Short mmCIF file of C-alpha atoms in Angstrom, two decimals:
data_model
loop_
_atom_site.label_atom_id
_atom_site.label_comp_id
_atom_site.label_asym_id
_atom_site.label_seq_id
_atom_site.Cartn_x
_atom_site.Cartn_y
_atom_site.Cartn_z
CA MET A 1 -3.91 13.79 -25.52
CA SER A 2 -5.77 15.62 -28.26
CA GLY A 3 -9.14 13.94 -27.75
CA ARG A 4 -9.13 13.66 -23.98
CA LEU A 5 -11.58 16.32 -22.91
CA LEU A 6 -14.09 15.40 -25.59
CA ARG A 7 -13.89 11.70 -24.67
CA LEU A 8 -14.31 12.57 -21.02
CA VAL A 9 -17.67 14.27 -21.61
CA CYS A 10 -18.99 11.08 -23.17
CA THR A 11 -17.60 8.76 -20.48
CA ALA A 12 -17.68 10.80 -17.26
CA ALA A 13 -20.97 9.49 -15.93
CA THR A 14 -20.07 5.86 -16.62
CA ALA A 15 -16.56 6.26 -15.20
CA VAL A 16 -17.75 7.93 -12.02
CA GLY A 17 -20.42 5.27 -11.50
CA THR A 18 -17.78 2.53 -11.83
CA ALA A 19 -15.37 4.32 -9.53
CA LEU A 20 -17.91 4.61 -6.74
CA ALA A 21 -18.42 0.91 -6.14
CA PRO A 22 -18.86 0.12 -2.42
CA LEU A 23 -15.82 -0.77 -0.32
CA PRO A 24 -15.29 -4.37 0.84
CA ALA A 25 -16.79 -5.20 4.24
CA THR A 26 -14.47 -4.66 7.20
CA ALA A 27 -13.98 -6.85 10.25
CA ALA A 28 -16.67 -4.95 12.11
CA ALA A 29 -19.58 -2.79 11.11
CA PRO A 30 -18.28 0.54 9.76
CA PRO A 31 -18.93 3.73 11.69
CA ALA A 32 -21.78 5.99 10.76
CA ALA A 33 -21.42 7.43 7.27
CA MET A 34 -19.43 10.64 7.23
CA PRO A 35 -20.76 13.70 5.42
CA THR A 36 -19.63 13.95 1.81
CA PRO A 37 -17.13 16.81 1.40
CA ALA A 38 -18.64 19.89 -0.13
CA ALA A 39 -18.19 19.96 -3.90
CA THR A 40 -16.34 22.82 -5.54
CA PRO A 41 -18.72 24.94 -7.66
CA ALA A 42 -18.51 24.16 -11.38
CA PRO A 43 -16.79 26.84 -13.45
CA GLU A 44 -19.09 29.36 -15.05
CA PRO A 45 -18.07 29.51 -18.75
CA GLY A 46 -19.27 33.12 -19.18
CA ASP A 47 -16.45 35.38 -20.26
CA ARG A 48 -13.66 33.12 -19.06
CA THR A 49 -10.91 32.45 -21.58
CA VAL A 50 -10.23 28.97 -22.90
CA ALA A 51 -6.88 29.01 -21.09
CA GLU A 52 -8.61 29.79 -17.79
CA LEU A 53 -11.13 26.99 -18.33
CA LEU A 54 -8.36 24.52 -19.16
CA THR A 55 -6.35 25.57 -16.09
CA ASP A 56 -9.42 25.12 -13.91
CA LEU A 57 -10.18 21.65 -15.27
CA GLN A 58 -6.57 20.53 -14.98
CA SER A 59 -6.52 21.73 -11.38
CA ARG A 60 -9.62 19.65 -10.65
CA TYR A 61 -8.02 16.59 -12.22
CA ARG A 62 -4.94 17.08 -10.06
CA GLN A 63 -7.06 17.37 -6.94
CA ALA A 64 -8.90 14.17 -7.86
CA GLU A 65 -5.66 12.32 -8.52
CA GLN A 66 -4.11 13.55 -5.29
CA ALA A 67 -7.20 12.37 -3.38
CA THR A 68 -6.92 9.03 -5.18
CA GLU A 69 -3.29 8.55 -4.20
CA THR A 70 -4.13 9.39 -0.57
CA TYR A 71 -6.89 6.79 -0.72
CA ASN A 72 -4.46 4.27 -2.23
CA ALA A 73 -1.95 4.87 0.56
CA THR A 74 -4.60 4.23 3.21
CA ALA A 75 -5.81 1.14 1.36
CA GLU A 76 -2.26 -0.24 1.41
CA GLN A 77 -1.94 0.51 5.14
CA LEU A 78 -5.27 -1.23 5.73
CA ARG A 79 -4.11 -4.29 3.77
CA ARG A 80 -0.99 -4.56 5.90
CA GLN A 81 -2.95 -3.97 9.09
CA ARG A 82 -5.41 -6.74 8.26
CA ALA A 83 -2.48 -9.10 7.71
CA GLU A 84 -1.06 -8.05 11.08
CA VAL A 85 -4.38 -8.74 12.81
CA VAL A 86 -4.48 -12.22 11.25
CA ARG A 87 -0.86 -12.86 12.31
CA LEU A 88 -1.47 -11.76 15.89
CA ASP A 89 -4.70 -13.74 16.14
CA GLY A 90 -2.84 -16.86 15.00
CA ALA A 91 0.01 -16.28 17.43
CA LEU A 92 -2.45 -15.70 20.27
CA ALA A 93 -4.32 -18.92 19.48
CA ARG A 94 -1.08 -20.94 19.49
CA THR A 95 0.08 -19.32 22.73
CA ARG A 96 -3.25 -20.03 24.44
CA LEU A 97 -2.94 -23.68 23.39
CA ARG A 98 0.56 -23.86 24.90
CA LEU A 99 -0.77 -22.13 28.01
CA HIS A 100 -3.48 -24.78 28.33
CA ASP A 101 -0.86 -27.55 28.04
CA SER A 102 1.45 -25.84 30.59
CA ARG A 103 -1.39 -25.46 33.08
CA GLY A 104 -2.19 -29.16 32.69
CA ALA A 105 1.44 -30.10 33.33
CA ALA A 106 1.60 -27.79 36.34
CA GLY A 107 -1.54 -29.37 37.75
CA ARG A 108 -0.13 -32.86 37.38
CA LEU A 109 3.09 -31.82 39.14
CA ALA A 110 1.11 -30.25 41.96
CA ARG A 111 -0.88 -33.45 42.50
CA GLN A 112 2.29 -35.55 42.39
CA GLU A 113 4.00 -33.27 44.90
CA TYR A 114 1.04 -33.54 47.25
CA GLN A 115 0.95 -37.34 46.99
CA ASP A 116 4.72 -37.67 47.52
CA SER A 117 4.98 -35.19 50.38
CA THR A 118 6.35 -36.34 53.80
CA ASP A 119 7.41 -34.72 57.03
CA ILE A 120 10.70 -36.65 57.12
CA SER A 121 13.73 -34.61 56.10
CA PRO A 122 15.74 -35.94 53.12
CA TYR A 123 18.79 -36.00 55.43
CA VAL A 124 17.00 -38.18 57.97
CA ARG A 125 15.87 -40.53 55.18
CA LEU A 126 19.50 -40.80 54.06
CA LEU A 127 20.68 -41.69 57.61
CA LEU A 128 17.93 -44.32 58.06
CA ALA A 129 18.31 -45.87 54.63
CA ARG A 130 19.55 -49.46 54.40
CA ASP A 131 21.28 -48.54 51.14
CA PRO A 132 22.74 -44.99 51.43
CA GLN A 133 23.99 -45.01 47.79
CA ARG A 134 20.49 -45.84 46.53
CA ALA A 135 19.11 -43.06 48.70
CA LEU A 136 21.63 -40.65 47.20
CA ASP A 137 20.62 -41.73 43.67
CA GLN A 138 16.98 -41.17 44.58
CA GLY A 139 17.93 -37.76 45.88
CA HIS A 140 19.44 -36.87 42.51
CA VAL A 141 16.22 -37.99 40.82
CA ILE A 142 14.20 -35.94 43.24
CA GLY A 143 16.42 -32.94 42.55
CA ARG A 144 16.00 -33.34 38.82
CA LEU A 145 12.23 -33.56 39.21
CA ALA A 146 12.31 -30.42 41.33
CA ARG A 147 14.19 -28.58 38.61
CA GLU A 148 11.70 -29.81 36.02
CA ARG A 149 8.88 -28.54 38.20
CA ALA A 150 10.59 -25.16 38.46
CA GLU A 151 11.03 -25.05 34.69
CA THR A 152 7.37 -25.98 34.16
CA VAL A 153 6.23 -23.21 36.48
CA GLY A 154 8.62 -20.80 34.71
CA ARG A 155 7.22 -21.76 31.31
CA LEU A 156 3.69 -21.35 32.63
CA THR A 157 4.46 -17.87 33.96
CA GLY A 158 6.23 -16.84 30.74
CA THR A 159 3.42 -18.19 28.54
CA GLU A 160 0.81 -16.38 30.59
CA LYS A 161 2.73 -13.11 30.17
CA LYS A 162 3.16 -13.71 26.43
CA ALA A 163 -0.56 -14.47 26.06
CA ASP A 164 -1.45 -11.23 27.86
CA ASP A 165 0.95 -9.24 25.66
CA LEU A 166 -0.39 -10.81 22.46
CA ALA A 167 -3.99 -10.22 23.51
CA ARG A 168 -3.20 -6.55 24.16
CA LYS A 169 -1.42 -6.21 20.78
CA ALA A 170 -4.27 -7.98 18.98
CA ARG A 171 -6.83 -5.60 20.47
CA LYS A 172 -4.68 -2.61 19.50
CA ALA A 173 -4.20 -3.96 15.96
CA LEU A 174 -7.94 -4.44 15.53
CA ASP A 175 -8.61 -0.90 16.79
CA ASP A 176 -6.06 0.43 14.29
CA GLN A 177 -7.72 -1.56 11.51
CA LEU A 178 -11.12 -0.07 12.28
CA THR A 179 -9.59 3.43 12.38
CA LEU A 180 -7.98 2.89 8.97
CA ALA A 181 -11.24 1.53 7.55
CA ALA A 182 -13.08 4.65 8.72
CA ARG A 183 -10.35 6.86 7.22
CA GLN A 184 -10.55 4.97 3.93
CA GLN A 185 -14.32 5.52 3.79
CA LYS A 186 -13.85 9.24 4.35
CA GLN A 187 -11.19 9.41 1.64
CA ARG A 188 -13.41 7.47 -0.74
CA ASP A 189 -16.06 10.13 -0.24
CA ALA A 190 -13.45 12.81 -0.96
CA VAL A 191 -12.53 11.15 -4.26
CA ARG A 192 -16.22 10.84 -5.11
CA ALA A 193 -16.68 14.58 -4.56
CA LYS A 194 -13.65 15.42 -6.73
CA LEU A 195 -14.88 13.22 -9.56
CA HIS A 196 -18.31 14.84 -9.40
CA ASP A 197 -16.57 18.22 -9.62
CA VAL A 198 -14.92 17.19 -12.86
CA GLU A 199 -18.13 15.74 -14.27
CA ARG A 200 -20.13 18.87 -13.48
CA ALA A 201 -17.40 21.13 -14.84
CA LEU A 202 -17.34 19.28 -18.15
CA ALA A 203 -21.12 19.20 -18.38
CA SER A 204 -21.25 23.00 -18.00
CA LEU A 205 -19.23 23.59 -21.19
CA THR A 206 -20.56 23.98 -24.73
CA PRO A 207 -19.36 21.75 -27.60
CA GLU A 208 -17.48 24.75 -29.00
CA GLN A 209 -15.66 25.34 -25.71
CA LEU A 210 -14.81 21.65 -25.46
CA GLY A 211 -13.32 21.70 -28.95
CA ARG A 212 -11.23 24.74 -28.16
CA LEU A 213 -10.09 23.17 -24.88
CA ARG A 214 -9.08 20.01 -26.72
CA ASP A 215 -7.03 21.98 -29.23
CA LEU A 216 -5.37 24.13 -26.56
CA GLU A 217 -4.44 21.12 -24.45
CA ALA A 218 -2.87 19.40 -27.46
CA GLU A 219 -0.95 22.56 -28.38
CA ASN A 220 0.39 22.93 -24.84
CA VAL A 221 1.60 19.33 -24.75
CA ASP A 222 3.22 19.60 -28.19
CA GLU A 223 5.03 22.78 -27.16
CA ALA A 224 6.26 21.25 -23.88
CA GLN A 225 7.43 18.11 -25.69
CA GLN A 226 9.32 20.08 -28.34
CA HIS A 227 10.98 22.22 -25.68
CA LEU A 228 12.05 19.15 -23.68
CA THR A 229 13.41 17.39 -26.75
CA ALA A 230 15.25 20.48 -28.04
CA SER A 231 16.87 21.04 -24.64
CA GLY A 232 18.59 17.66 -24.77
CA ALA A 233 17.25 16.85 -21.30
CA LEU A 234 16.23 13.33 -22.33
CA GLY A 235 19.70 12.27 -23.46
CA PRO A 236 20.44 9.45 -25.91
CA GLY A 237 18.35 6.32 -26.21
CA ARG A 238 19.25 3.52 -23.80
CA ALA A 239 18.43 -0.16 -23.58
CA PRO A 240 16.24 -1.37 -20.71
CA SER A 241 17.49 -3.77 -18.07
CA PRO A 242 16.11 -7.34 -18.22
CA GLU A 243 13.70 -6.55 -15.38
CA GLY A 244 12.77 -3.22 -16.96
CA ASP A 245 12.05 -4.98 -20.23
CA ARG A 246 9.69 -7.42 -18.49
CA ALA A 247 7.91 -4.56 -16.70
CA LEU A 248 7.59 -2.67 -19.97
CA ARG A 249 6.16 -5.69 -21.80
CA TYR A 250 3.54 -6.10 -19.08
CA ALA A 251 2.61 -2.41 -19.25
CA THR A 252 2.36 -2.60 -23.05
CA GLU A 253 -0.04 -5.53 -22.77
CA GLN A 254 -2.38 -3.33 -20.70
CA LEU A 255 -2.81 -0.70 -23.43
CA GLY A 256 -6.48 0.10 -24.00
CA LYS A 257 -7.66 -0.97 -20.54
CA PRO A 258 -9.70 1.67 -18.67
CA TYR A 259 -8.47 3.98 -15.93
CA GLU A 260 -10.21 3.44 -12.59
CA TRP A 261 -9.15 5.12 -9.39
CA GLY A 262 -7.80 2.71 -6.79
CA ALA A 263 -7.48 -0.12 -9.36
CA GLN A 264 -4.42 -2.36 -9.70
CA GLY A 265 -5.59 -4.58 -12.54
CA PRO A 266 -5.97 -6.82 -14.26
CA GLU A 267 -9.08 -5.26 -15.83
CA SER A 268 -8.40 -1.59 -15.01
CA TYR A 269 -5.72 0.60 -13.43
CA ASP A 270 -4.94 3.96 -11.95
CA CYS A 271 -1.55 5.51 -12.66
CA SER A 272 0.47 4.00 -9.81
CA GLY A 273 -1.52 0.77 -9.90
CA LEU A 274 -0.22 0.20 -13.44
CA THR A 275 3.43 0.93 -12.61
CA ALA A 276 3.35 -1.10 -9.37
CA GLN A 277 1.82 -4.14 -11.08
CA ALA A 278 4.18 -3.95 -14.04
CA TRP A 279 7.24 -4.04 -11.80
CA ALA A 280 5.71 -6.71 -9.56
CA GLN A 281 5.29 -8.88 -12.67
CA ALA A 282 8.97 -8.26 -13.41
CA GLY A 283 9.85 -9.71 -9.98
CA ARG A 284 10.63 -6.36 -8.35
CA PRO A 285 7.79 -5.24 -6.03
CA ILE A 286 7.67 -1.47 -5.53
CA PRO A 287 5.51 0.85 -3.37
CA ARG A 288 1.85 1.19 -4.31
CA THR A 289 1.48 4.97 -4.63
CA SER A 290 3.21 7.52 -6.84
CA GLN A 291 4.34 9.50 -3.77
CA GLU A 292 5.99 6.44 -2.24
CA GLN A 293 7.52 5.44 -5.56
CA TRP A 294 9.07 8.91 -5.77
CA ALA A 295 10.17 8.93 -2.13
CA ARG A 296 11.61 5.42 -1.85
CA LEU A 297 13.02 4.42 -5.25
CA PRO A 298 16.46 5.46 -6.55
CA ARG A 299 16.24 8.66 -8.58
CA VAL A 300 17.88 9.12 -11.95
CA PRO A 301 18.40 12.26 -14.06
CA LEU A 302 16.27 12.57 -17.17
CA THR A 303 19.43 12.45 -19.28
CA GLU A 304 19.92 8.84 -18.13
CA LEU A 305 16.33 7.63 -18.62
CA ARG A 306 16.01 4.11 -19.93
CA PRO A 307 12.83 2.16 -20.82
CA GLY A 308 11.12 0.84 -17.72
CA ASP A 309 12.06 3.81 -15.54
CA LEU A 310 9.21 5.72 -13.93
CA VAL A 311 8.55 9.38 -14.67
CA VAL A 312 6.84 11.22 -11.80
CA TYR A 313 4.79 14.39 -12.32
CA PHE A 314 3.64 17.48 -10.42
CA PRO A 315 5.25 18.91 -7.24
CA GLU A 316 3.16 16.60 -5.04
CA ALA A 317 4.20 13.50 -7.04
CA THR A 318 0.55 12.73 -7.77
CA HIS A 319 1.00 11.11 -11.18
CA VAL A 320 3.41 8.52 -12.55
CA ALA A 321 4.06 6.83 -15.91
CA MET A 322 6.53 4.28 -17.32
CA TYR A 323 9.13 5.45 -19.79
CA LEU A 324 8.80 3.69 -23.13
CA GLY A 325 11.71 5.34 -24.88
CA ASP A 326 11.96 7.88 -27.70
CA GLY A 327 10.35 10.57 -25.52
CA LYS A 328 7.18 8.61 -24.77
CA VAL A 329 5.59 6.97 -21.73
CA ILE A 330 2.89 4.39 -21.05
CA GLU A 331 0.36 5.71 -18.54
CA ALA A 332 -3.09 5.31 -17.07
CA PRO A 333 -3.97 9.02 -17.46
CA ARG A 334 -7.20 9.88 -15.62
CA THR A 335 -10.89 9.10 -15.21
CA GLY A 336 -12.64 8.47 -18.52
CA GLU A 337 -9.47 7.47 -20.36
CA ARG A 338 -7.57 4.28 -21.07
CA VAL A 339 -3.99 3.09 -20.68
CA GLU A 340 -2.16 4.73 -23.57
CA VAL A 341 1.15 5.92 -24.98
CA SER A 342 1.69 9.65 -24.38
CA PRO A 343 4.46 12.23 -24.78
CA VAL A 344 6.72 12.27 -21.72
CA ALA A 345 5.98 16.01 -21.31
CA SER A 346 2.19 15.56 -21.06
CA TYR A 347 2.39 16.95 -17.51
CA PRO A 348 4.97 18.97 -15.54
CA ILE A 349 7.81 16.53 -14.77
CA LEU A 350 9.03 16.26 -11.18
CA GLY A 351 11.73 13.69 -11.87
CA ALA A 352 12.38 10.02 -12.58
CA VAL A 353 13.07 6.89 -10.52
CA ARG A 354 14.52 3.48 -11.37
CA PRO A 355 12.94 0.51 -9.55
CA ASP A 356 15.92 -1.73 -10.34
CA GLY A 357 18.51 0.97 -9.87
CA ASP A 358 21.90 -0.19 -8.60
CA GLN A 359 23.04 3.32 -7.73
CA ALA A 360 22.44 5.42 -4.63
CA PRO A 361 19.50 7.84 -4.90
CA VAL A 362 20.51 11.32 -6.00
CA THR A 363 19.26 14.40 -4.22
CA GLU A 364 17.38 15.76 -7.17
CA ALA A 365 16.48 14.61 -10.66
CA ARG A 366 17.69 17.07 -13.25
#
């Protein structure tokens, strides 16, 4: 933590440039570019105290991370929607092929019926037949063919209805995909604006102010960590589960890799991208974003934390890290930094969740 702000000044421009890579092409041309959200004015150093400057910068980081998690959630929705479009397109293609075959069969039956038609009643044919039993047998065959024709027509009607329904769903799915793509572009612009806010805010500070900010941030974290440890809130050390151990080993192997918003590895990560990938590698897929991880995974009190559990931060659940044990976490902190080991109290703790928890979620993490 102690060198974060100073490192960020040196890396902000590079990090922002990397983060603003263009989005992948969508199924159709994207809508007209939306206006970039207005940037928040950079703080004027002036007579502001170091504490006020630090609070302002931390608020900007939180806003950027919250915008990033919103972007991540939309990106995940878009991924699922694209898969749904592909599924529906495949189902529609198969149904249209069956429809073509059913129409061919119906046409053949219609021609056969026309060629075999007669004005003589089946009862009259039975009375005039030299072999009444043979006529009865033929009647059974004719009846069976009639039922087959009815079934063919029924299949044709049902397939036509299914094809219409699938075509309607496919059009709706594609419309939803384009809507999500437009939303993702707008959210990307919002993240871009937030990152520029941070860059401009850092650039407005003097080296002396940056040094004082660095020291104050480190002092605040040390104080919070000491308070948490002294309170006994973390409880005794516990062993990880086998899955948790695998997730933790993966996360440890990522140490030193750069933070990049929206990234899920293997070269870079954002906070929830790191935790999601680590648990996926352990064979336990979890939601992509920190908000969904907090909302959907079983919660555990801090007194029962074990390595591999996820610690979620801030009231909006906008940051997440993996508990390493001994009061430390592995995290992808923020733009300009790298995956690192940090004190568990680096940010205000909301609670903890256990991806492989075998207990019912509790109402609130203590």
